Coordinates of C-alpha atoms and ligand atoms in Angstrom, one line a residue:
M1 CA -0.3 -0.4 -0.2
F2 CA 1.5 3.5 -1.0
I3 CA 1.1 6.2 1.6
L4 CA -0.1 9.5 -1.0
A5 CA 0.7 13.0 0.9
D6 CA -2.6 14.5 2.7
N7 CA -2.0 18.2 1.3
V8 CA -1.3 18.9 -2.7
T9 CA -0.9 22.1 -4.2
I10 CA -2.1 22.6 -7.8
I11 CA -0.4 25.2 -9.1
E12 CA -3.0 26.4 -12.0
V13 CA -1.2 27.5 -15.2
G14 CA -4.7 28.3 -17.4
P15 CA -4.1 31.5 -17.3
R16 CA -0.5 31.4 -19.7
D17 CA -0.1 27.5 -20.4
G18 CA -3.7 27.6 -21.3
L19 CA -4.1 30.3 -23.5
Q20 CA -0.6 31.0 -25.1
N21 CA -1.6 28.9 -27.8
E22 CA -4.9 29.5 -28.3
S23 CA -5.7 30.9 -32.1
K24 CA -8.5 33.5 -31.3
H25 CA -7.2 36.7 -29.7
V26 CA -8.2 36.1 -25.9
H27 CA -9.0 40.4 -24.9
T28 CA -6.6 41.3 -21.7
D29 CA -10.0 41.9 -19.6
D30 CA -11.3 38.9 -19.9
K31 CA -8.4 37.1 -19.0
Q32 CA -8.2 39.4 -16.2
V33 CA -11.8 37.8 -15.2
F34 CA -10.7 34.2 -15.3
I35 CA -7.8 34.9 -13.4
N36 CA -9.9 36.4 -10.3
A37 CA -12.5 33.5 -10.5
L38 CA -9.4 31.1 -10.3
Q39 CA -8.6 33.1 -6.9
R40 CA -11.9 32.6 -5.4
A41 CA -11.5 29.2 -6.6
G42 CA -8.8 28.8 -4.3
I43 CA -5.8 28.7 -6.1
K44 CA -2.8 30.0 -4.8
E45 CA -1.0 29.7 -7.1
M46 CA -0.7 30.6 -10.8
E47 CA 0.8 30.8 -13.8
L48 CA -0.6 34.1 -14.6
T49 CA 2.1 35.1 -18.1
S50 CA 4.6 35.7 -19.9
F51 CA 7.6 37.7 -20.7
V52 CA 8.2 36.3 -24.2
S53 CA 8.7 37.4 -27.3
P54 CA 5.6 38.9 -28.9
K55 CA 6.7 37.6 -32.2
W56 CA 6.7 34.7 -31.2
V57 CA 3.6 34.3 -28.9
P58 CA 1.1 37.4 -29.4
Q59 CA -1.2 35.7 -27.0
M60 CA 1.6 37.0 -24.1
A61 CA 1.6 40.3 -25.2
D62 CA -0.1 42.0 -22.5
A63 CA 2.4 40.6 -20.0
E64 CA 2.8 43.7 -17.7
A65 CA -0.9 44.0 -17.2
I66 CA -1.8 40.6 -15.9
V67 CA 0.9 41.2 -13.2
K68 CA -0.3 44.7 -12.5
N69 CA -3.3 44.0 -12.2
T70 CA -3.6 41.0 -10.4
E71 CA -4.0 40.4 -6.8
P72 CA -0.3 39.2 -5.6
M73 CA -2.5 36.5 -3.3
G74 CA 0.7 32.9 -2.9
R75 CA 2.8 32.5 -5.7
Q76 CA 1.9 34.4 -9.5
F77 CA 4.4 32.9 -11.4
V78 CA 5.4 34.5 -14.4
L79 CA 7.5 33.1 -17.6
A80 CA 10.3 34.3 -18.5
P81 CA 13.1 33.2 -21.1
N82 CA 16.0 35.0 -20.9
A83 CA 17.3 38.3 -19.5
K84 CA 15.0 41.0 -21.1
G85 CA 11.8 38.8 -19.5
A86 CA 13.4 38.7 -16.6
E87 CA 14.2 42.6 -16.3
L88 CA 10.6 43.1 -18.2
A89 CA 9.0 40.7 -15.1
L90 CA 11.5 42.4 -12.5
A91 CA 9.6 45.5 -13.6
A92 CA 5.7 44.5 -13.8
G93 CA 6.4 43.7 -9.9
A94 CA 6.9 39.9 -10.5
R95 CA 7.6 37.8 -7.3
S96 CA 7.8 34.5 -8.3
V97 CA 9.8 33.4 -11.9
A98 CA 9.9 30.3 -13.9
V99 CA 12.4 30.1 -15.9
F100 CA 11.8 27.6 -18.6
V101 CA 14.3 24.8 -20.8
G102 CA 13.5 22.0 -22.8
V103 CA 15.9 18.6 -22.3
S104 CA 16.0 18.0 -26.1
D105 CA 18.5 20.4 -27.6
S106 CA 15.8 20.4 -30.9
F107 CA 12.8 21.1 -28.9
N108 CA 15.1 23.9 -26.4
K109 CA 16.2 25.4 -30.6
K110 CA 12.2 25.7 -31.8
N111 CA 11.2 26.9 -28.4
I112 CA 13.6 29.8 -27.4
N113 CA 16.3 29.6 -30.0
R114 CA 19.2 28.0 -27.9
T115 CA 20.2 25.0 -27.3
T116 CA 19.8 23.3 -23.8
D117 CA 23.5 24.4 -22.7
E118 CA 23.5 27.7 -24.5
S119 CA 20.4 28.4 -22.4
I120 CA 21.8 27.5 -19.0
E121 CA 24.5 29.2 -19.6
A122 CA 22.2 32.4 -20.4
L123 CA 20.3 31.7 -17.5
L124 CA 23.2 32.1 -15.1
P125 CA 23.5 35.9 -14.5
V126 CA 20.1 36.2 -15.2
F127 CA 19.8 33.4 -11.7
S128 CA 21.9 35.5 -9.9
R129 CA 19.8 38.8 -10.3
L130 CA 16.6 36.9 -9.3
K131 CA 18.2 35.6 -6.4
E132 CA 19.4 39.2 -5.2
E133 CA 16.1 40.0 -5.6
G134 CA 14.9 37.7 -3.6
I135 CA 12.9 36.1 -6.3
F136 CA 11.4 32.7 -6.3
I137 CA 12.7 30.4 -8.8
R138 CA 10.4 28.1 -10.8
A139 CA 12.9 25.7 -13.2
C140 CA 10.4 24.6 -15.7
I141 CA 12.3 21.1 -17.0
S142 CA 10.1 20.3 -20.9
T143 CA 10.5 17.1 -22.6
A144 CA 11.2 15.4 -19.5
F145 CA 9.6 12.2 -21.1
Y146 CA 9.5 12.3 -24.6
C147 CA 10.6 15.2 -27.4
P148 CA 8.6 15.4 -30.7
Y149 CA 11.7 15.9 -32.4
E150 CA 13.9 13.3 -30.5
G151 CA 11.5 10.6 -29.7
K152 CA 11.9 9.5 -25.9
I153 CA 14.3 10.8 -22.9
E154 CA 16.5 8.7 -21.3
P155 CA 15.5 9.9 -17.4
K156 CA 19.5 10.2 -16.0
K157 CA 19.6 13.3 -19.1
V158 CA 16.6 14.8 -16.6
V159 CA 18.2 14.4 -13.4
D160 CA 21.3 15.8 -15.1
L161 CA 19.9 18.4 -16.1
C162 CA 17.3 19.2 -12.9
K163 CA 20.4 18.7 -11.2
K164 CA 22.1 21.4 -12.8
F165 CA 19.2 23.9 -12.1
V166 CA 19.2 23.4 -8.2
D167 CA 22.7 23.9 -8.3
M168 CA 21.9 27.5 -9.8
G169 CA 19.5 27.7 -7.0
A170 CA 16.0 27.2 -8.2
D171 CA 13.7 26.8 -5.9
E172 CA 11.1 24.2 -7.9
L173 CA 11.1 22.2 -10.9
S174 CA 8.6 21.8 -13.1
V175 CA 9.0 18.5 -15.1
A176 CA 7.1 18.4 -18.0
D177 CA 5.3 16.0 -20.6
T178 CA 5.5 18.4 -23.0
I179 CA 3.4 16.4 -25.5
G180 CA 1.5 14.3 -23.4
K181 CA 3.0 11.0 -24.3
A182 CA 4.1 9.3 -20.9
N183 CA 2.3 6.3 -19.5
P184 CA 1.9 6.1 -15.2
K185 CA 4.8 3.5 -15.2
Q186 CA 7.4 6.2 -17.0
S187 CA 5.5 8.8 -14.6
Y188 CA 6.3 6.5 -11.4
M189 CA 9.5 6.0 -12.5
L190 CA 11.0 8.8 -13.2
F191 CA 9.4 11.0 -9.9
N192 CA 10.8 8.1 -7.5
L193 CA 14.4 8.8 -9.3
L194 CA 13.9 12.4 -9.0
K195 CA 13.0 12.7 -5.2
K196 CA 15.8 9.3 -4.7
E197 CA 18.2 12.3 -6.3
L198 CA 17.3 15.9 -5.5
P199 CA 15.2 14.4 -1.7
N200 CA 15.5 18.6 -0.5
T201 CA 13.8 20.4 -3.5
L202 CA 10.3 21.1 -4.2
L203 CA 9.1 18.8 -7.3
T204 CA 6.3 19.7 -9.2
A205 CA 4.6 17.6 -11.9
H206 CA 3.5 19.0 -15.2
F207 CA 1.5 16.5 -17.6
H208 CA -0.1 17.4 -21.1
D209 CA -3.4 15.5 -21.6
T210 CA -3.0 14.4 -25.4
R211 CA -3.5 10.8 -25.0
K212 CA -6.2 11.1 -21.7
M213 CA -3.2 9.6 -19.2
A214 CA -2.4 12.3 -17.8
I215 CA -4.8 11.9 -14.5
A216 CA -3.4 8.3 -14.2
N217 CA 0.1 9.6 -14.4
I218 CA -1.2 12.3 -11.4
Y219 CA -1.9 9.3 -9.7
A220 CA 1.4 7.4 -10.7
A221 CA 3.6 10.7 -9.4
L222 CA 1.5 10.6 -6.4
Q223 CA 2.6 7.3 -5.0
A224 CA 6.2 8.2 -5.9
G225 CA 5.5 11.2 -3.3
I226 CA 4.7 14.0 -4.9
S227 CA 2.8 16.8 -4.0
R228 CA 2.8 19.5 -6.3
F229 CA 0.9 19.5 -9.6
D230 CA 0.4 22.4 -12.7
S231 CA -2.8 22.1 -14.2
S232 CA -5.4 24.3 -15.7
A233 CA -8.3 25.0 -15.3
G234 CA -10.7 23.5 -18.3
G235 CA -8.0 21.2 -19.6
L236 CA -6.6 24.5 -22.3
G237 CA -2.8 24.4 -23.4
G238 CA -0.4 23.2 -25.1
C239 CA 2.7 24.6 -26.8
P240 CA 3.5 26.1 -29.9
F241 CA 6.4 24.9 -30.3
A242 CA 5.6 21.5 -29.7
P243 CA 3.8 20.0 -32.1
G244 CA 0.9 17.5 -31.3
A245 CA 0.4 18.8 -28.0
T246 CA -2.6 19.4 -27.0
G247 CA -4.4 21.0 -23.2
N248 CA -2.9 20.6 -19.8
V249 CA -4.2 18.1 -17.7
A250 CA -7.6 20.0 -16.3
T251 CA -7.5 21.4 -12.7
E252 CA -11.3 20.3 -11.6
D253 CA -10.9 16.8 -12.9
V254 CA -7.6 16.8 -11.1
V255 CA -9.0 18.1 -7.6
N256 CA -12.2 16.3 -7.9
M257 CA -9.9 12.6 -8.3
L258 CA -7.7 14.0 -5.0
D259 CA -11.4 15.2 -3.1
T260 CA -12.4 11.4 -3.6
L261 CA -9.3 10.1 -2.4
G262 CA -9.1 13.1 0.6
I263 CA -6.6 14.9 -0.5
E264 CA -7.1 18.4 0.2
T265 CA -6.3 21.2 -1.8
G266 CA -8.2 24.1 -0.7
I267 CA -10.1 24.4 -4.2
D268 CA -13.4 24.1 -5.2
V269 CA -14.1 21.9 -8.3
K270 CA -17.4 24.0 -8.6
K271 CA -16.1 27.6 -8.8
V272 CA -13.5 26.2 -10.8
C273 CA -16.3 25.4 -13.2
E274 CA -17.3 28.9 -12.8
A275 CA -14.2 30.0 -13.4
V276 CA -14.3 28.0 -16.8
D277 CA -17.1 29.2 -17.7
L278 CA -16.4 32.6 -18.2
I279 CA -13.4 31.9 -20.2
A280 CA -15.2 29.4 -22.8
P281 CA -16.9 32.2 -24.6
H282 CA -13.4 33.3 -25.4
V283 CA -11.1 30.5 -26.9
S284 CA -12.1 28.5 -29.7
G285 CA -12.2 25.0 -28.8
P286 CA -14.9 23.0 -27.0
I287 CA -14.5 22.4 -23.5
E288 CA -15.3 18.9 -22.4
T289 CA -14.0 18.3 -18.8
G290 CA -15.6 15.8 -16.9
M291 CA -16.1 18.1 -14.2
Y292 CA -16.9 20.4 -16.3
R293 CA -19.8 18.9 -18.2
L294 CA -21.3 17.7 -14.8
F295 CA -21.3 21.4 -14.1
K296 CA -23.2 22.2 -17.2
N297 CA -25.9 19.9 -16.6
S298 CA -26.7 21.2 -13.5
Q299 CA -25.2 18.1 -12.0
L300 CA -22.6 19.0 -9.9
Ligands
HMG401 P1 15.6 35.2 -30.4 O1 15.0 36.0 -31.8 O2 16.4 34.2 -30.3 O3 15.8 36.7 -29.7 O4 14.4 34.8 -29.3 P2 16.9 38.1 -29.3 O5 17.7 37.5 -28.1 O6 17.4 37.1 -30.9 O7 16.3 38.9 -29.7 C1 15.3 39.0 -31.1 C2 14.0 40.4 -30.6 O8 13.4 39.8 -29.4 C3 14.6 41.6 -30.2 O9 14.0 41.9 -30.2 C4 14.4 41.4 -28.4 O10 14.4 43.1 -27.7 C5 13.4 40.3 -28.8 P3 14.0 43.6 -32.4 O11 15.5 43.6 -31.9 O12 14.0 42.6 -32.9 O13 12.8 44.5 -31.6 N1 13.3 40.1 -26.7 C6 11.8 39.7 -26.3 N2 11.2 40.4 -26.4 C7 10.1 40.3 -25.2 N3 10.7 39.8 -24.3 C8 11.4 39.0 -24.1 C9 12.7 39.4 -25.4 N4 13.4 38.9 -25.6 C10 13.8 39.0 -27.0 N5 11.6 38.0 -23.3 C11 13.1 34.2 -27.5 C12 14.4 34.1 -28.5 C13 13.7 33.5 -25.8 C14 12.7 36.1 -27.1 C15 11.8 33.6 -28.2 O14 12.1 32.7 -28.7 C16 10.6 33.7 -27.5 O15 10.0 34.2 -27.2 N6 10.2 32.5 -27.4 C17 8.8 32.2 -25.9 C18 8.4 30.5 -26.7 C19 7.2 30.6 -25.2 O16 7.2 30.9 -24.6 N7 7.4 29.0 -25.8 C20 6.1 29.0 -24.6 C21 6.5 28.5 -23.3 S1 7.1 26.9 -22.7 C22 5.9 25.9 -22.7 O17 5.0 26.6 -22.9 C23 6.1 24.6 -21.9 C24 5.7 24.4 -20.3 O18 4.6 24.5 -20.4 C25 6.7 22.8 -19.8 C26 5.8 22.2 -21.1 O19 5.1 21.8 -21.4 O20 6.7 21.4 -21.8 C27 6.8 25.2 -19.5
MG402 MG1 2.9 22.9 -20.7

């Protein structure tokens, strides 16, 4: 019998990962209404937006306004790929910054135009600067299971990259199945290994749900001792530079599973669905998560 955590922290990534690849332009005010509703649902940690090139990701061009207009409760992360992004994040008043690097060079080049090693090199002074300012740094480790260009990734490469970030001073690692291809055995094995190799590091799992294995992967990671999960309200999401990837695992479905397991999150599923209902008219795809469907049928 496995001992699962009593409490789990959900890091809501809907406003960032959920909307970055949305083909319909989402107005800043509509994003803000979504963010405020997610906070009302009990979300304490959230990825709000990204300070990335608006030429690469036009949907995140309003990052400064989003940070300035969001109540700074809990950790409100912004993504920054480089020194320029970090400076813009600091100037806007962000206190929690997420950097992101892929384990595989091919994905990393498509995503941030550098190899993995070049990115690390460029991030060294960024870490020093953010540390000087007392910023909490989250390092998002992409393509930790599969790369859309290189295929299967060896766990050792993931561990080595994670260790580099811990040595640099990362406060948290969010380890991602970018294209949603991992299975529960792989999830258990990798997170079990990371817990052993990095026992003092805050570890988070980030699953995309392309093949509908994300909930099973979360349960497997829980069994490996993970108690922090990224998820996106409405199951929105995907990286524009990871072909074949679809949305993140849905916050409302993850919280429901945890509720039924007796694991506390502090998040109200119905209120998450209310937040989903507010963003639904502004996104292109239909939202078909289990709990949102029940909400729409007045069965919640
Ligand atoms: P580059 O073209 O190599 O950048 O792109 P550069 O340094 O050569 O600069 C070119 C221009 O971009 C210059 O402007 C810079 O000022 C500007 P110009 O002189 O031409 O007018 N620039 C910036 N502008 C705003 N903010 C910045 C910035 N940096 C440079 N931070 C760059 C390199 C990193 C900028 C680009 O590749 C980029 O923005 N990539 C972002 C990609 C992205 O956002 N991907 C999605 C997030 S990651 C993800 O979703 C995965 C995750 O969810 C986990 C998982 O699921 O795997 C986290
Ligand atoms: Mg992602």
